[in-house]
Amino acid sequence: MQPRVVIIGAGIVGTALADEITRLGWTEVTVLDRGPLFRTGGSTSHAPGLVFQTNSSKTMAELARYTVEKFGALDAFDAVGGLEVATTPERWTELHRRRGWAQAWGIEAEILDPGACAERYPMLDADRILGGLHTPTDGLAAAVRAAERQAGAAADRGARFIGYCEVVEVLSAHGRVTGVRNRDGQELPADIVVSAAGFWGAELGRGVGLTVPLVPMAHQFVKTGVVPALGGDERLPILRHQDADLYYRTFGERIGIGYYGHTPRPVDMDNLLRDTAGEAMPSMLPFTPGEFEPAWAASLDLLPALGGTAVEEAFDGIFSFTPDGFPILGEHRDLAGFWVAEAVWVTHSAGVARAVARWIVDGSTDIDLHEADLYRFEEAARSPEFIRRTSVQAFVEVYDIIHPHQYRSEPRDIRTSPFHARQRELGAFFYEGALWERPAWYEANAALMDEVAAQGVAFPERDSWSGAFYSPISIAEAAWTRTHVAMFDMTPLTRYEVSGSGAVALLQELTTNDVGKKPGSVTYTLLLDANGGVRSDLTVARLEEKLFQVGANGPLDFDWFTRHLPGDGSVTLRDITGGTCCVGVWGPAAREMVQPLCPDDLSHKAFGYFKAKRTYLGSIPVTMMRVSYVGELGWEIYTSAEYGAALWDLLWQAGREHRVIAAGRIAFNSLRIEKGYRSWGTDMTTEHTPEAAGLGFAVRMSKPDFLGKKALESAEPPARVLRTVMLDDPTAVVLGKEPVFVNGEIAGYVTSAGYSATIGRTLCYAWLRAPVGPGDEVEIAYLTDRFTGRVHTEPVVDPEMARIRR
């Protein structure tokens, strides 16, 4: 018997989802909406329909590309092309970066000079711009038509669509959804309920105890009167003037203008529901003309032909923003069968629907969705204040030029390690990740640069882009780690405690490697999905027969473990990250520094590589793990947070005679790339098998079974493989997501990169066509430059692993 599916919301997402689910064979689908079909009164009804596919996220670009393909087949898309123009040098450089993203993700795009831009958009004042980026396959989606046609296809397969049917309650029993109740008291049974209600989604989530982190925001949109210069030409490309927070599209002889430069206006849903009760278009609020004046002035400057017309129609339209700009997708962990597909713009709607439909029906998707997963947020990031403040900031920054290492300015200092005060004393410059303050480098190490340079380490100058949020001090820190000893704050690493009589069985079931070794062992292993894709990489330390410490990558891992816990209570899972802290002590002098503090023998023979030991440093109880993400002798040293400050001071004092330093994240990143160590979420995701990612060594196919094993057994040889590339020019730098060319053709893209103090070159990881291997020459497009390099064998530094095993 087929599951019964109820989708709440008949806008662009709900209708697309009904279409995609029924395509997969589930036809017991009912779609409900509080408004009329299909101009329901939500965001779809007034959406400007702009589809720009290019995105810094490969996933979002792929979702948009599928939307273009599908809407084109539905005759609901006009591929007029997209044109983004630059009026500042910074934007001009940014357009080259965006062209690189397009090339990396397989989207056609070209850089145009001002004259060529004016040929495509004759109303442009070519003297006002430096050039533009043209994407010929971008265009205009007819959102309501697309919704109608997808609904029609779904209805032909058996789906039902019901308007004026507002859901006021999701029904459940025994931890599963059982249906919904509408405002008239009618109950509709369901095995699956999907919230695709747009900016109403947070309210629906709240009703089932779920935080859906989105904020409805009002956004200005106007239509001009007749513009004589248009002459009825509806084929002009959609135009973006990001330097002024503006976009433009044609409506026959009129132009529609959207503006993001006004004061952000979060919408209070309680007020909206009260004030717009009974209105046909509650998503369209009264216009605020005063704030549009700068937009009109900037528009006249860029498009002088607008001087012969004026704004004739205007409104403030509501749509959803999230703290990080990505959609909210996934199943409620505590209410099986309740799914959300929220904060989805028209641009990505069909792609999202296809992915979520497969997720619901098949249990997994063929596209990585970790950036959009419902459970990606840390606990503090699910607070109402954080959601509101960061979503407002996302609105402000929607057209801003954002550097890869430009982290939010507020809220900050939410999560700090016990070492934070000492790090500030050393002049730490902090990055932010998962709300943790993470030292990127320390000004206290500036004096090391001359000493390290005298030993032959180079400090190449950087361009203004790669030199932002960066210091050459990090090169000195990396070099010092290789020659002396350094302390790294590893507290932000996610840590779980898995315990109980069923702990071994659970870990063996979920991970690829053999973690059933005796206590005192540490195992590097992977989590896979049902398709054999890499969900995460872990270190699993067996501290006792029934007690493990798991080093993980964040909330998604906790979600995955929680969903697979046995129902008999034989396993307890705890996130111990906040109650503990960790110092990585690594470098040739690490043992000389730490051994005098410890009553146990720390020699290689007594305490080998990938082993764990509970012991003491001074009076401080610690768990030491002989692992190293930087490829040097040393340990990750864990203790309870209460001892953290004392542990740092103890190690710092012991290290003085060995000239210990504190080192930051930039040095850490470059050291791990030298050693061939991957970073999940950046270098590999669920779209990659262990073999393709170079992690086959972490898979024990001899195990009786583990999640994903069947998929690996039948997997085809990978079409793309993760490789290390060494750039030829000692001054060349890339940052990630740049396209890679082989013999003039796109062959892949960069994932992460770092300058190697050991080699004196930038090293980067890149997904490349499988035939491209060590020794092959490649070319990487970086902003307006091209750099050559060669694929290198791994690891680049210390391939014999002699340094780490001494």
PDB file of C-alpha atoms in Angstrom, residues 220-364:
ATOM      1  CA  GLN A 220      10.640  46.415  -2.415  1.00  0.00           C
ATOM      2  CA  PHE A 221       9.491  45.818  -5.994  1.00  0.00           C
ATOM      3  CA  VAL A 222       8.138  48.370  -8.458  1.00  0.00           C
ATOM      4  CA  LYS A 223       6.976  48.580 -12.057  1.00  0.00           C
ATOM      5  CA  THR A 224       7.549  51.637 -14.179  1.00  0.00           C
ATOM      6  CA  GLY A 225       5.230  53.142 -16.717  1.00  0.00           C
ATOM      7  CA  VAL A 226       5.893  52.676 -20.424  1.00  0.00           C
ATOM      8  CA  VAL A 227       9.560  53.102 -21.316  1.00  0.00           C
ATOM      9  CA  PRO A 228       9.664  54.287 -24.959  1.00  0.00           C
ATOM     10  CA  ALA A 229      13.223  53.005 -25.420  1.00  0.00           C
ATOM     11  CA  LEU A 230      12.005  49.436 -24.913  1.00  0.00           C
ATOM     12  CA  GLY A 231       9.848  49.406 -28.008  1.00  0.00           C
ATOM     13  CA  GLY A 232       8.000  46.340 -26.807  1.00  0.00           C
ATOM     14  CA  ASP A 233      11.158  44.218 -26.691  1.00  0.00           C
ATOM     15  CA  GLU A 234      10.569  41.585 -24.024  1.00  0.00           C
ATOM     16  CA  ARG A 235      13.808  39.742 -24.777  1.00  0.00           C
ATOM     17  CA  LEU A 236      16.209  41.913 -22.847  1.00  0.00           C
ATOM     18  CA  PRO A 237      18.272  39.921 -20.350  1.00  0.00           C
ATOM     19  CA  ILE A 238      17.520  40.187 -16.679  1.00  0.00           C
ATOM     20  CA  LEU A 239      19.922  42.761 -15.284  1.00  0.00           C
ATOM     21  CA  ARG A 240      21.613  43.015 -11.906  1.00  0.00           C
ATOM     22  CA  HIS A 241      23.284  46.148 -10.589  1.00  0.00           C
ATOM     23  CA  GLN A 242      24.584  44.666  -7.352  1.00  0.00           C
ATOM     24  CA  ASP A 243      26.697  47.700  -6.490  1.00  0.00           C
ATOM     25  CA  ALA A 244      23.391  49.516  -5.858  1.00  0.00           C
ATOM     26  CA  ASP A 245      21.432  46.453  -4.582  1.00  0.00           C
ATOM     27  CA  LEU A 246      19.183  46.474  -7.666  1.00  0.00           C
ATOM     28  CA  TYR A 247      17.838  44.104 -10.287  1.00  0.00           C
ATOM     29  CA  TYR A 248      15.692  44.703 -13.376  1.00  0.00           C
ATOM     30  CA  ARG A 249      13.407  42.710 -15.642  1.00  0.00           C
ATOM     31  CA  THR A 250      11.077  43.722 -18.453  1.00  0.00           C
ATOM     32  CA  PHE A 251       7.290  43.490 -18.562  1.00  0.00           C
ATOM     33  CA  GLY A 252       6.562  44.322 -22.177  1.00  0.00           C
ATOM     34  CA  GLU A 253       7.244  48.051 -22.448  1.00  0.00           C
ATOM     35  CA  ARG A 254       7.662  48.439 -18.712  1.00  0.00           C
ATOM     36  CA  ILE A 255      10.471  47.550 -16.348  1.00  0.00           C
ATOM     37  CA  GLY A 256      10.254  45.850 -12.979  1.00  0.00           C
ATOM     38  CA  ILE A 257      12.820  46.904 -10.390  1.00  0.00           C
ATOM     39  CA  GLY A 258      13.700  45.052  -7.189  1.00  0.00           C
ATOM     40  CA  TYR A 259      15.665  46.701  -4.399  1.00  0.00           C
ATOM     41  CA  TYR A 260      17.582  45.229  -1.436  1.00  0.00           C
ATOM     42  CA  GLY A 261      19.169  48.466  -0.214  1.00  0.00           C
ATOM     43  CA  HIS A 262      16.340  49.574   2.062  1.00  0.00           C
ATOM     44  CA  THR A 263      16.191  49.012   5.804  1.00  0.00           C
ATOM     45  CA  PRO A 264      15.514  45.334   6.483  1.00  0.00           C
ATOM     46  CA  ARG A 265      11.920  44.737   7.524  1.00  0.00           C
ATOM     47  CA  PRO A 266      11.313  41.408   9.247  1.00  0.00           C
ATOM     48  CA  VAL A 267       7.643  40.530   9.250  1.00  0.00           C
ATOM     49  CA  ASP A 268       5.889  39.635  12.493  1.00  0.00           C
ATOM     50  CA  MET A 269       3.717  36.700  11.502  1.00  0.00           C
ATOM     51  CA  ASP A 270       1.245  37.253  14.337  1.00  0.00           C
ATOM     52  CA  ASN A 271       0.568  40.757  13.065  1.00  0.00           C
ATOM     53  CA  LEU A 272       0.519  39.613   9.445  1.00  0.00           C
ATOM     54  CA  LEU A 273      -2.017  36.885  10.076  1.00  0.00           C
ATOM     55  CA  ARG A 274      -4.225  39.331  11.949  1.00  0.00           C
ATOM     56  CA  ASP A 275      -3.834  42.322   9.626  1.00  0.00           C
ATOM     57  CA  THR A 276      -4.192  40.436   6.338  1.00  0.00           C
ATOM     58  CA  ALA A 277      -6.985  38.066   7.313  1.00  0.00           C
ATOM     59  CA  GLY A 278      -9.208  37.606   4.301  1.00  0.00           C
ATOM     60  CA  GLU A 279      -6.883  39.414   1.898  1.00  0.00           C
ATOM     61  CA  ALA A 280      -6.193  37.769  -1.440  1.00  0.00           C
ATOM     62  CA  MET A 281      -2.484  38.651  -1.361  1.00  0.00           C
ATOM     63  CA  PRO A 282      -1.262  38.729   2.251  1.00  0.00           C
ATOM     64  CA  SER A 283       2.310  38.467   0.961  1.00  0.00           C
ATOM     65  CA  MET A 284       2.113  41.923  -0.636  1.00  0.00           C
ATOM     66  CA  LEU A 285       2.478  44.764   1.866  1.00  0.00           C
ATOM     67  CA  PRO A 286       2.088  48.505   1.321  1.00  0.00           C
ATOM     68  CA  PHE A 287       5.004  50.166  -0.436  1.00  0.00           C
ATOM     69  CA  THR A 288       7.457  52.372   1.466  1.00  0.00           C
ATOM     70  CA  PRO A 289       8.320  55.022  -1.156  1.00  0.00           C
ATOM     71  CA  GLY A 290      10.791  57.077   0.852  1.00  0.00           C
ATOM     72  CA  GLU A 291      13.285  54.254   1.027  1.00  0.00           C
ATOM     73  CA  PHE A 292      13.120  53.692  -2.719  1.00  0.00           C
ATOM     74  CA  GLU A 293      14.468  57.116  -3.608  1.00  0.00           C
ATOM     75  CA  PRO A 294      18.174  56.040  -3.666  1.00  0.00           C
ATOM     76  CA  ALA A 295      17.204  53.084  -5.857  1.00  0.00           C
ATOM     77  CA  TRP A 296      15.445  55.307  -8.369  1.00  0.00           C
ATOM     78  CA  ALA A 297      18.395  57.705  -8.508  1.00  0.00           C
ATOM     79  CA  ALA A 298      20.817  54.830  -9.096  1.00  0.00           C
ATOM     80  CA  SER A 299      18.496  53.398 -11.760  1.00  0.00           C
ATOM     81  CA  LEU A 300      18.359  56.698 -13.652  1.00  0.00           C
ATOM     82  CA  ASP A 301      22.136  56.852 -13.524  1.00  0.00           C
ATOM     83  CA  LEU A 302      22.574  53.344 -14.968  1.00  0.00           C
ATOM     84  CA  LEU A 303      19.557  53.429 -17.309  1.00  0.00           C
ATOM     85  CA  PRO A 304      19.021  57.062 -18.394  1.00  0.00           C
ATOM     86  CA  ALA A 305      16.032  56.088 -20.544  1.00  0.00           C
ATOM     87  CA  LEU A 306      14.028  55.671 -17.333  1.00  0.00           C
ATOM     88  CA  GLY A 307      13.953  59.455 -17.097  1.00  0.00           C
ATOM     89  CA  GLY A 308      10.913  59.467 -19.364  1.00  0.00           C
ATOM     90  CA  THR A 309       8.807  57.367 -17.016  1.00  0.00           C
ATOM     91  CA  ALA A 310       8.009  56.920 -13.328  1.00  0.00           C
ATOM     92  CA  VAL A 311       7.029  54.279 -10.813  1.00  0.00           C
ATOM     93  CA  GLU A 312       3.393  53.314 -11.442  1.00  0.00           C
ATOM     94  CA  GLU A 313       2.977  50.143  -9.372  1.00  0.00           C
ATOM     95  CA  ALA A 314       4.807  49.214  -6.191  1.00  0.00           C
ATOM     96  CA  PHE A 315       4.598  46.903  -3.204  1.00  0.00           C
ATOM     97  CA  ASP A 316       6.747  45.326  -0.529  1.00  0.00           C
ATOM     98  CA  GLY A 317       6.678  41.590  -1.133  1.00  0.00           C
ATOM     99  CA  ILE A 318       7.357  39.000   1.545  1.00  0.00           C
ATOM    100  CA  PHE A 319       9.703  36.087   1.145  1.00  0.00           C
ATOM    101  CA  SER A 320      11.911  33.988   3.417  1.00  0.00           C
ATOM    102  CA  PHE A 321      15.483  34.492   4.567  1.00  0.00           C
ATOM    103  CA  THR A 322      17.558  32.124   6.683  1.00  0.00           C
ATOM    104  CA  PRO A 323      20.679  32.677   8.803  1.00  0.00           C
ATOM    105  CA  ASP A 324      23.005  31.372   6.089  1.00  0.00           C
ATOM    106  CA  GLY A 325      20.958  31.941   2.942  1.00  0.00           C
ATOM    107  CA  PHE A 326      20.244  28.261   2.270  1.00  0.00           C
ATOM    108  CA  PRO A 327      16.869  26.470   2.252  1.00  0.00           C
ATOM    109  CA  ILE A 328      15.569  24.411   5.171  1.00  0.00           C
ATOM    110  CA  LEU A 329      15.061  20.785   4.136  1.00  0.00           C
ATOM    111  CA  GLY A 330      14.604  17.507   5.955  1.00  0.00           C
ATOM    112  CA  GLU A 331      12.513  15.321   8.246  1.00  0.00           C
ATOM    113  CA  HIS A 332      11.609  16.130  11.840  1.00  0.00           C
ATOM    114  CA  ARG A 333      13.814  13.917  13.986  1.00  0.00           C
ATOM    115  CA  ASP A 334      11.232  13.575  16.753  1.00  0.00           C
ATOM    116  CA  LEU A 335       8.126  13.276  14.597  1.00  0.00           C
ATOM    117  CA  ALA A 336       8.587  10.713  11.883  1.00  0.00           C
ATOM    118  CA  GLY A 337       6.922  11.564   8.608  1.00  0.00           C
ATOM    119  CA  PHE A 338       6.908  15.339   9.078  1.00  0.00           C
ATOM    120  CA  TRP A 339       9.130  16.990   6.460  1.00  0.00           C
ATOM    121  CA  VAL A 340       9.975  20.573   5.650  1.00  0.00           C
ATOM    122  CA  ALA A 341      10.913  22.178   2.341  1.00  0.00           C
ATOM    123  CA  GLU A 342      11.061  25.837   3.294  1.00  0.00           C
ATOM    124  CA  ALA A 343      12.868  29.077   2.412  1.00  0.00           C
ATOM    125  CA  VAL A 344      13.087  27.940  -1.204  1.00  0.00           C
ATOM    126  CA  TRP A 345      13.143  30.599  -3.896  1.00  0.00           C
ATOM    127  CA  VAL A 346      11.699  30.080  -7.370  1.00  0.00           C
ATOM    128  CA  THR A 347      15.279  29.869  -8.681  1.00  0.00           C
ATOM    129  CA  HIS A 348      15.882  26.540  -6.949  1.00  0.00           C
ATOM    130  CA  SER A 349      12.339  25.252  -6.553  1.00  0.00           C
ATOM    131  CA  ALA A 350      12.218  22.372  -9.037  1.00  0.00           C
ATOM    132  CA  GLY A 351      15.711  21.219  -8.086  1.00  0.00           C
ATOM    133  CA  VAL A 352      14.817  21.217  -4.415  1.00  0.00           C
ATOM    134  CA  ALA A 353      11.580  19.348  -5.117  1.00  0.00           C
ATOM    135  CA  ARG A 354      13.384  16.656  -7.091  1.00  0.00           C
ATOM    136  CA  ALA A 355      15.982  16.172  -4.340  1.00  0.00           C
ATOM    137  CA  VAL A 356      13.463  16.136  -1.482  1.00  0.00           C
ATOM    138  CA  ALA A 357      11.147  13.764  -3.361  1.00  0.00           C
ATOM    139  CA  ARG A 358      13.980  11.280  -3.740  1.00  0.00           C
ATOM    140  CA  TRP A 359      14.926  11.774  -0.117  1.00  0.00           C
ATOM    141  CA  ILE A 360      11.368  10.974   0.991  1.00  0.00           C
ATOM    142  CA  VAL A 361      10.752   8.066  -1.385  1.00  0.00           C
ATOM    143  CA  ASP A 362      14.202   6.467  -1.611  1.00  0.00           C
ATOM    144  CA  GLY A 363      15.723   7.518   1.703  1.00  0.00           C
ATOM    145  CA  SER A 364      18.645   9.401   0.121  1.00  0.00           C
TER     146      SER A 364
END
